Short mmCIF file of C-alpha atoms in Angstrom, two decimals:
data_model
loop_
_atom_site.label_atom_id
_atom_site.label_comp_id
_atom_site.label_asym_id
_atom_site.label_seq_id
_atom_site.Cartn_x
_atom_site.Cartn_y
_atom_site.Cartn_z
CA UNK A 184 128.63 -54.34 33.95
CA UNK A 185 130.32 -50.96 34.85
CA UNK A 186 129.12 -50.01 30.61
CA UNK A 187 126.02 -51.56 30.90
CA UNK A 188 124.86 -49.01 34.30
CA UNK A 189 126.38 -45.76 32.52
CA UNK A 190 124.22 -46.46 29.42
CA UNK A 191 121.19 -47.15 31.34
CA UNK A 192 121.48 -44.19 33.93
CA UNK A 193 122.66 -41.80 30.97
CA UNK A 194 119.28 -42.91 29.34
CA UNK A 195 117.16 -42.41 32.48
CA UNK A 196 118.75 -39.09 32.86
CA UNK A 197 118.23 -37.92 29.39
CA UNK A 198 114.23 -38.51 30.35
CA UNK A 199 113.95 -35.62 31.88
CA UNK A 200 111.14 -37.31 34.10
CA UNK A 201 109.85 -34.17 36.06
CA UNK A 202 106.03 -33.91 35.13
CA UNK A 203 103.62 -36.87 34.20
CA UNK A 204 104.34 -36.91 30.28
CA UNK A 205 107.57 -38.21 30.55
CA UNK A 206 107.49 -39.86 33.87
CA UNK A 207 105.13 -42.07 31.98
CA UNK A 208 107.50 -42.47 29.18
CA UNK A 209 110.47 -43.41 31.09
CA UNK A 210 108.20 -45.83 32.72
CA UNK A 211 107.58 -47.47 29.56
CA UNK A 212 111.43 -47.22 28.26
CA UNK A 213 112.07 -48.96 31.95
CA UNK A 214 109.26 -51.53 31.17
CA UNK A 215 110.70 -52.40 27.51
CA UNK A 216 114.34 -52.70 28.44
CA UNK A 217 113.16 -55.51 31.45
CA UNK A 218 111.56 -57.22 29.30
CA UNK A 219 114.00 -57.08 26.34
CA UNK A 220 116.14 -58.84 29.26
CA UNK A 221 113.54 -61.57 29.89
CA UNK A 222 111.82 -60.09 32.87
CA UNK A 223 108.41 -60.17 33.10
CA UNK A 224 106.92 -57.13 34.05
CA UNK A 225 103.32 -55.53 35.19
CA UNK A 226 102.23 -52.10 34.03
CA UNK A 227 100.45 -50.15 36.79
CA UNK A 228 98.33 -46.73 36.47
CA UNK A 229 97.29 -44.67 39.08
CA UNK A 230 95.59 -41.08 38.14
CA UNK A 231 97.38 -40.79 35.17
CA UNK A 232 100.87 -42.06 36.68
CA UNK A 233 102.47 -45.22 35.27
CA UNK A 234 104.60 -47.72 37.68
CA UNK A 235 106.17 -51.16 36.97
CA UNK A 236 106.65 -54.35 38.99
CA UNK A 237 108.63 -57.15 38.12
CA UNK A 238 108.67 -60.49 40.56
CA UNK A 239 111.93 -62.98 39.82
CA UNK A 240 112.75 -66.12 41.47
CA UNK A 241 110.63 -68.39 44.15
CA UNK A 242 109.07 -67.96 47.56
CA UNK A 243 111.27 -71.45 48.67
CA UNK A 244 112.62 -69.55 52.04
CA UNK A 245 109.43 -67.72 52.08
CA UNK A 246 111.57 -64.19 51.72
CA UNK A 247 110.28 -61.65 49.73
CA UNK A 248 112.82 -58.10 48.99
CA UNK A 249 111.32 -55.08 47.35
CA UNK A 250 113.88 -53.58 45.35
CA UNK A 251 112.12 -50.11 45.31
CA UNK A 252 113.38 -46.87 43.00
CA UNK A 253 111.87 -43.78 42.00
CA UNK A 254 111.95 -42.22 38.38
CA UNK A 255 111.01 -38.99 38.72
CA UNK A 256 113.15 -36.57 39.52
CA UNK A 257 113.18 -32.76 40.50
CA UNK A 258 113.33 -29.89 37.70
CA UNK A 259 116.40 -28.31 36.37
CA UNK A 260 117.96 -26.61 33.67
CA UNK A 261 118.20 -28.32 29.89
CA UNK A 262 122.06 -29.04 30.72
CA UNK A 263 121.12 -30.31 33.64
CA UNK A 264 119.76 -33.55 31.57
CA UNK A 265 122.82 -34.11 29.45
CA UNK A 266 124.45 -36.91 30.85
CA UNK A 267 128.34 -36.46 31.16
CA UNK A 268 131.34 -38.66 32.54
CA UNK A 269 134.28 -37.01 34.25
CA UNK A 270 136.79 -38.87 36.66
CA UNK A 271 134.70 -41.29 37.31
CA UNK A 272 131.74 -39.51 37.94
CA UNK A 273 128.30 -39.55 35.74
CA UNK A 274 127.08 -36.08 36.69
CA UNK A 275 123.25 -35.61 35.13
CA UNK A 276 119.92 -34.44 37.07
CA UNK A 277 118.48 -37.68 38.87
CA UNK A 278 122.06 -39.65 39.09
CA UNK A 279 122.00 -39.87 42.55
CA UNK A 280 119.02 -39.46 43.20
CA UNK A 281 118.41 -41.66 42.76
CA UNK A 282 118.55 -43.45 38.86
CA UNK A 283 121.86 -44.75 39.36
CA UNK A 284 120.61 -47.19 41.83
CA UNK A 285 117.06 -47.45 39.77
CA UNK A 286 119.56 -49.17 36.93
CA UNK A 287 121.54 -51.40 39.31
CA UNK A 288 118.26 -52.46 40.53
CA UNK A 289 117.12 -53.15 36.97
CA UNK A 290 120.39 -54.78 35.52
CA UNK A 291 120.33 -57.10 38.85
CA UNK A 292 117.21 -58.25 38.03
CA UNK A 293 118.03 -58.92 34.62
CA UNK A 294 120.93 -60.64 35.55
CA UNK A 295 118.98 -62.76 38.04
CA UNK A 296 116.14 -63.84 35.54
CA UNK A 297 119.07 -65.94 33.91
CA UNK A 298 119.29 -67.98 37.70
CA UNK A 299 116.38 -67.24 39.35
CA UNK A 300 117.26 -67.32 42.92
CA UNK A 301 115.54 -69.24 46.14
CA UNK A 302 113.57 -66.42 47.63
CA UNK A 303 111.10 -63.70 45.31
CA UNK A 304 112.23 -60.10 44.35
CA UNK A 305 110.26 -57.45 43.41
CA UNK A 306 111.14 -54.65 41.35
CA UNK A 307 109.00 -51.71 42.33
CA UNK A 308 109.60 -48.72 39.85
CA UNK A 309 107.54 -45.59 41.14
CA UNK A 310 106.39 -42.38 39.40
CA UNK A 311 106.41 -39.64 42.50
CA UNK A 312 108.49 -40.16 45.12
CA UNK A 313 109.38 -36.75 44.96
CA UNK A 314 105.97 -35.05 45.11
CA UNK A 315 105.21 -37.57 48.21
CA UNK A 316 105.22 -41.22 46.56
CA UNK A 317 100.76 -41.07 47.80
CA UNK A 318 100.40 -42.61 43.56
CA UNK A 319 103.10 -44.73 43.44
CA UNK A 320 104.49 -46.62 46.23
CA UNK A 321 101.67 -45.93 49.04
CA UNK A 322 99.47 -47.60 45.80
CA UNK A 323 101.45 -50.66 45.33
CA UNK A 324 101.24 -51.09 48.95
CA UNK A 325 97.76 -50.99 49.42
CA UNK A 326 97.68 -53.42 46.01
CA UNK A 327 99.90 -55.89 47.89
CA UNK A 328 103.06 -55.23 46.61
CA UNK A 329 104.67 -55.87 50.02
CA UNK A 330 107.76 -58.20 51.39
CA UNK A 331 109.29 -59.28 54.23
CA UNK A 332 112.18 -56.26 54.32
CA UNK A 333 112.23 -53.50 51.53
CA UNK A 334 115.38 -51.27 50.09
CA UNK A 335 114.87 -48.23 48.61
CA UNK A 336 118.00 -46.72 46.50
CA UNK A 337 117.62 -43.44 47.92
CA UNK A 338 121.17 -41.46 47.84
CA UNK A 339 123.37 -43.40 51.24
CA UNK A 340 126.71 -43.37 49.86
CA UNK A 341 126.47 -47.09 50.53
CA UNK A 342 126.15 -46.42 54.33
CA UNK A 343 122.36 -47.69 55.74
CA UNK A 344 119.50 -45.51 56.56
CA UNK A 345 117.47 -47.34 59.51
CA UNK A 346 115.21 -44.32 60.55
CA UNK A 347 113.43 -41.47 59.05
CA UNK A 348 111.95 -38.29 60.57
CA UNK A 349 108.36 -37.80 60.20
CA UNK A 350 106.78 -35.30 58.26
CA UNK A 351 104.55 -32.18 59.72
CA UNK A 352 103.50 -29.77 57.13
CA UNK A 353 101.36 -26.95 58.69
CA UNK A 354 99.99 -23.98 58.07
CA UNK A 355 99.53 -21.12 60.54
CA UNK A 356 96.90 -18.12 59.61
CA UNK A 357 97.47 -14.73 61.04
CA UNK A 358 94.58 -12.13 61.21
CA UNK A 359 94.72 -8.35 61.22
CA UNK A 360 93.12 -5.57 60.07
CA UNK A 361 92.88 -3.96 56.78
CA UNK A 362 93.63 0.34 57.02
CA UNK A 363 95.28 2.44 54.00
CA UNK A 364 99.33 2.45 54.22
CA UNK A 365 99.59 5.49 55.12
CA UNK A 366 97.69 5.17 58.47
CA UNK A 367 98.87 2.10 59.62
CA UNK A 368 98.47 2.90 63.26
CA UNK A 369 94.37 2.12 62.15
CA UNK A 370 94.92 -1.14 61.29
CA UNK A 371 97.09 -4.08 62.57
CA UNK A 372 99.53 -5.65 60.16
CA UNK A 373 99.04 -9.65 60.05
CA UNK A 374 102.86 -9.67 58.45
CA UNK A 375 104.26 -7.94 61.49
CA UNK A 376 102.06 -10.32 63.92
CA UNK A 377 103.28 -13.51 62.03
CA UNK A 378 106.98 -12.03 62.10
CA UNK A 379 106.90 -11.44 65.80
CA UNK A 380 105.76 -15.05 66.32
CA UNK A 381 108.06 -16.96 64.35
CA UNK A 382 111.05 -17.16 66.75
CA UNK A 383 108.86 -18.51 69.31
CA UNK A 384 107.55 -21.10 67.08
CA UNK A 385 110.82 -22.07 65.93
CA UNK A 386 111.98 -22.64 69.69
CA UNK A 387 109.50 -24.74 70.98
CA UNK A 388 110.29 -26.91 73.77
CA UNK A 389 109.80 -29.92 70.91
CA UNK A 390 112.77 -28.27 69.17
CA UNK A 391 115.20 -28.84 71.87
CA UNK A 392 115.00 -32.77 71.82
CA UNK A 393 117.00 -35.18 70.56
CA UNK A 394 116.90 -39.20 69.79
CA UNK A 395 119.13 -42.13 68.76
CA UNK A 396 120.24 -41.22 65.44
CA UNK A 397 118.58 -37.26 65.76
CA UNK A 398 120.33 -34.39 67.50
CA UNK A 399 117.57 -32.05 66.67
CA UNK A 400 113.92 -32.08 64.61
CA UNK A 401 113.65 -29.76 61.84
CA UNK A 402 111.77 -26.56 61.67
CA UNK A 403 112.01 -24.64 58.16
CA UNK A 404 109.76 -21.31 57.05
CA UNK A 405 108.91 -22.41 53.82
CA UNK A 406 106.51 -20.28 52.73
CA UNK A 407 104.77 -16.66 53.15
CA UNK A 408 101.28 -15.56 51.83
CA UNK A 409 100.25 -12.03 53.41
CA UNK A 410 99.33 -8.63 51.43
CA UNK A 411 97.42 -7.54 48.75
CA UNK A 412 98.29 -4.20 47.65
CA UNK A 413 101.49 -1.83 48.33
CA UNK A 414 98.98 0.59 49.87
CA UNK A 415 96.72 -0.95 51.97
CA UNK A 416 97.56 -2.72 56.17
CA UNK A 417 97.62 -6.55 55.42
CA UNK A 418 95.08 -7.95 57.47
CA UNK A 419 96.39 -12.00 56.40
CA UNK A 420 98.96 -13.64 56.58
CA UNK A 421 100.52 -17.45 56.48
CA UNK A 422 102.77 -19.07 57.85
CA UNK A 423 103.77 -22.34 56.24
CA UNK A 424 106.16 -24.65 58.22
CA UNK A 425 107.92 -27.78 57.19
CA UNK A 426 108.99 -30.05 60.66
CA UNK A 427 110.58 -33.16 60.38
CA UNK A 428 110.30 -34.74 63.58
CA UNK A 429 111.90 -37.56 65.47
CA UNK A 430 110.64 -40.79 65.63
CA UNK A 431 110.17 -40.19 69.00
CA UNK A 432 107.66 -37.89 68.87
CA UNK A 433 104.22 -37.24 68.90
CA UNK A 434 102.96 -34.69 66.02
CA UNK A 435 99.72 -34.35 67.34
CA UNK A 436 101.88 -32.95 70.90
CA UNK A 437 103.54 -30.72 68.56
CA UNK A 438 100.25 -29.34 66.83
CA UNK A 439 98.82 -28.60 70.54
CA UNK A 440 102.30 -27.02 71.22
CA UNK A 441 102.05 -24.71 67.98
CA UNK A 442 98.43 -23.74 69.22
CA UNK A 443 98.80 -22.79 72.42
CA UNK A 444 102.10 -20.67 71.56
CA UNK A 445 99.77 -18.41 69.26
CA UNK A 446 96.15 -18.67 70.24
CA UNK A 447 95.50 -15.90 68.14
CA UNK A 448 96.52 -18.04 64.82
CA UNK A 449 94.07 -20.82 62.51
CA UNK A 450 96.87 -23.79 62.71
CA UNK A 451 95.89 -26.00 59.77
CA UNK A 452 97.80 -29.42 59.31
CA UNK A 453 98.31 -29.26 55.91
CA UNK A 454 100.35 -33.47 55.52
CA UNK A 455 101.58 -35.81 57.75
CA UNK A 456 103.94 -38.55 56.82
CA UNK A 457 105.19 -41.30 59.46
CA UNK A 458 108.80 -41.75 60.58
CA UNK A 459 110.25 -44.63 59.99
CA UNK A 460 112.03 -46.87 63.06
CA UNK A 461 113.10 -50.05 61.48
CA UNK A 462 115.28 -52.19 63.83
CA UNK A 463 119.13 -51.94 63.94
CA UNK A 464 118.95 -55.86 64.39
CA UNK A 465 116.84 -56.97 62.15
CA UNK A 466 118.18 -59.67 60.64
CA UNK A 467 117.23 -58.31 56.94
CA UNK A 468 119.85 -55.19 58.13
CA UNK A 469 122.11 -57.20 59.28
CA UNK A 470 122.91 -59.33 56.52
CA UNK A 471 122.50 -56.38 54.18
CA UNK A 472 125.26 -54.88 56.76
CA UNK A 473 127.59 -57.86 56.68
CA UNK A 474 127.44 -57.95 52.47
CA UNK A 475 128.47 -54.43 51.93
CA UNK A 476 131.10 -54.41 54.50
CA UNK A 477 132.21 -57.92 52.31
CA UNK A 478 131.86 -56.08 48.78
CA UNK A 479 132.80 -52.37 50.04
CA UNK A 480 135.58 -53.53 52.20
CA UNK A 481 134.30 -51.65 55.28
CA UNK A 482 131.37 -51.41 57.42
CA UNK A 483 128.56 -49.37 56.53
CA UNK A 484 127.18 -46.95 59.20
CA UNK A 485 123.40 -47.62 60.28
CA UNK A 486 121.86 -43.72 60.57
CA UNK A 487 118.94 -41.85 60.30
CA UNK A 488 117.55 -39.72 57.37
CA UNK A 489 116.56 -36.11 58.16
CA UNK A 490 114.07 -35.92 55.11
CA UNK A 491 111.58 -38.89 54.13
CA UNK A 492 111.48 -41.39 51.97
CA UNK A 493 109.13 -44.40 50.35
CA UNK A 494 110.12 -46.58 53.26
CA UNK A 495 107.43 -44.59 55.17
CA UNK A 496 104.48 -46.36 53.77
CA UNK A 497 105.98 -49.94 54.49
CA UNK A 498 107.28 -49.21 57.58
CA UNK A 499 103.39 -48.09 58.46
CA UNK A 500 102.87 -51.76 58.00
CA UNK A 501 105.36 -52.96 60.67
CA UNK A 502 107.74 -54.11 57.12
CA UNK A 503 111.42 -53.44 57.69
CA UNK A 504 112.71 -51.32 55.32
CA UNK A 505 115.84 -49.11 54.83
CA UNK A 506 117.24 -46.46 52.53
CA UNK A 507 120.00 -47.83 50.86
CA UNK A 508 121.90 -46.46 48.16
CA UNK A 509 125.29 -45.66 45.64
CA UNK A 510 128.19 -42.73 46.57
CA UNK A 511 127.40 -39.43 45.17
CA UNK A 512 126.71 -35.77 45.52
CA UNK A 513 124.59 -32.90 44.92
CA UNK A 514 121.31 -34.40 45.15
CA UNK A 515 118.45 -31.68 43.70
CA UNK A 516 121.54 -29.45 43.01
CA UNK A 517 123.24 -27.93 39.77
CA UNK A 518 126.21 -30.36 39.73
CA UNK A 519 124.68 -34.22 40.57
CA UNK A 520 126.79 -36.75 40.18
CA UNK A 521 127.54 -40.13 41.22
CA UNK A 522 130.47 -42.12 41.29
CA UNK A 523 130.16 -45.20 38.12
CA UNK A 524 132.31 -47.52 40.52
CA UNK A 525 130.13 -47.27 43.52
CA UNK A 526 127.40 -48.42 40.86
CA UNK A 527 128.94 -51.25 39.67
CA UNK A 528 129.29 -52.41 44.10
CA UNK A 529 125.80 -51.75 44.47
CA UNK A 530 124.86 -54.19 42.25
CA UNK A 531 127.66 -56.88 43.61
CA UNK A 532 126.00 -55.94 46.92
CA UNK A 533 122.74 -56.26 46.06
CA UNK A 534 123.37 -59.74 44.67
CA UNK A 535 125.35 -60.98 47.81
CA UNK A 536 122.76 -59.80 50.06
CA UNK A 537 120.36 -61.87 48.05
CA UNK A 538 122.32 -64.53 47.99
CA UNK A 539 122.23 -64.35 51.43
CA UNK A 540 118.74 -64.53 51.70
CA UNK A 541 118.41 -67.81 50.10
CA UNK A 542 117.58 -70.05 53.53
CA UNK A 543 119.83 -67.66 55.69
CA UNK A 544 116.73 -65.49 56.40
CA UNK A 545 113.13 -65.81 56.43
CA UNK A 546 110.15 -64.80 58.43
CA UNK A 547 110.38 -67.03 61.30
CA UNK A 548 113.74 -65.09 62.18
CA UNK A 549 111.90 -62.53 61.86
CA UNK A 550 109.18 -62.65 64.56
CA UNK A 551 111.85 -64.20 67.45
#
């Protein structure tokens, strides 16, 4: 097993999946290898982006897991994609993030193929998870490609991420007036408007809450546009904020907060993507809770995820679903890594929590 999931992560890393081209290709390679295992597979296409499903076993229990995993993965340098093992660690671009658990989700499957079990799995391989997942797994959704609770093998270190902050991606416009630098007192600087603003934006009163899992939202500057020419009074500039906010809150409260603090401003929502709030007590987490703290030898911790995820566009759907995902480090970072034995318990837990499944939990529990 253990030789099996370095190959196969080694080979996903070597892809160097970070534009269409060979997103597209690893898609295939992912598509070939299932079915070289006996798994049947569907091709999907969306805009030019590739995706795979592959549905194992029977709908006896009337349970249906999504085993969802993204291929793409975020640029780096050329040694970034060479694959390496050190002390137990596979260090490579993506092997946390997350194609370590995309090849424990893919040897499970071909492992359960052999023994189908009572209750269907879906393998959901997306193409764009990282530019927003809108092609790949918001797609399959609206195509059907739902279940009864959903994992996605985002980077957990095996502990269980419930919620999800929602995303608010805005834009705020500054006007001033254009005058030659060297007579700035006849024109007004959009720059040093935007600049005098930004503290105040930053502390809004929405800023200062907290929630179950959440101490704080998050506010980060992510961008600046303003100025044309060395010599010349910028009379734009823009603002371009990233907020993650807690499930507990309302963005379209926080757009009418960002408006009235600067009146003077265009505020343009630029994207908007839901939190997530699956239940603590779902049965589906549960279970997944009790098999990892029978694999792993201790209890996962149920928390919340500051950044987003997949999970957003089932849990829009009222569909449980939780990150979940192998022990690692460095995530979009020069040294990734993750560690080859927390690969080879993914999988184990994986399979007990299916096994688990099998008449234990269905969708009657659910709606109690």
């Amino acid at each position: 097993m253990k030789e099996t999931l370095v190959r196969l992560t080694s080979s996903l890393i070597q892809m160097e999946s970070t534009n269409p081209e060979r997103i597209n290709y690893s898609v295939e390679f992912c598509a070939d290898w299932l079915q070289r295992h006996g798994v049947p597979v569907r091709l999907w296409e969306n805009q030019g982006l590739k995706m795979i499903t592959a549905t194992i076993g029977s709908t006896n229990t009337g349970s249906t897991l999504v085993l969802n995993g993204h291929l793409d993965v975020v640029p780096g340098q050329p040694e970034n994609f060479i694959p390496r093992v050190e002390a137990g660690r596979l260090h490579g671009r993506g092997s946390y993030d997350m194609l370590g658990a995309v090849a424990a989700m893919m040897a499970l499957t071909a492992e359960l193929v052999q023994q189908p079990p009572n209750c269907r799995i879906i393998l959901q391989l997306v193409p764009d998870e990282e530019k927003g997942g809108e092609l790949g797994s918001a797609y399959l959704v609206e195509q059907g490609s739902i279940g009864e609770f959903v994992i996605c093998g985002e980077p957990t270190n095996l502990d269980i991420a419930v919620q999800a902050k929602g995303v608010l991606q805005v834009k705020v416009e500054f006007s001033g007036v254009a005058a030659h630098g060297s007579r700035p007192w006849l024109g007004k600087n959009a720059i040093v408007a935007a600049m005098q603003k930004y503290n105040q934006l930053a502390t809004l009163d929405f800023m200062q809450e907290s929630s179950r899992f959440f101490p704080v939202p998050s506010f980060n500057l992510a961008k600046i546009e303003g100025g044309v020419a060395l010599n010349q009074v910028p009379d734009r500039c823009s603002l371009y904020l990233d907020i993650r906010y807690l499930p507990t809150q309302n963005p379209a409260d926080i757009l009418d907060s960002i408006r009235l603090a600067v009146p003077e401003a265009q505020v343009e929502m630029l994207r908007h993507g839901s939190p997530v709030t699956t239940d603590e007590f779902d049965p589906f987490v549960q279970s997944l809770h009790q098999s990892t703290a029978h694999i792993f030898g201790k209890e996962s911790v149920l928390f919340g995820q500051d950044g987003s995820a997949d999970t957003r566009f089932f849990a829009q759907y009222g569909i449980p679903a939780v990150e979940f995902g192998p022990i690692g480090a460095n995530h979009h970072g020069p040294d990734e890594y993750v560690e080859i034995e927390s690969l080879v318990l993914y999988q184990k837990i994986l399979k007990h929590f299916i096994n688990q499944l099998e008449g234990k939990v269905n969708r009657d529990e659910i709606k109690k």
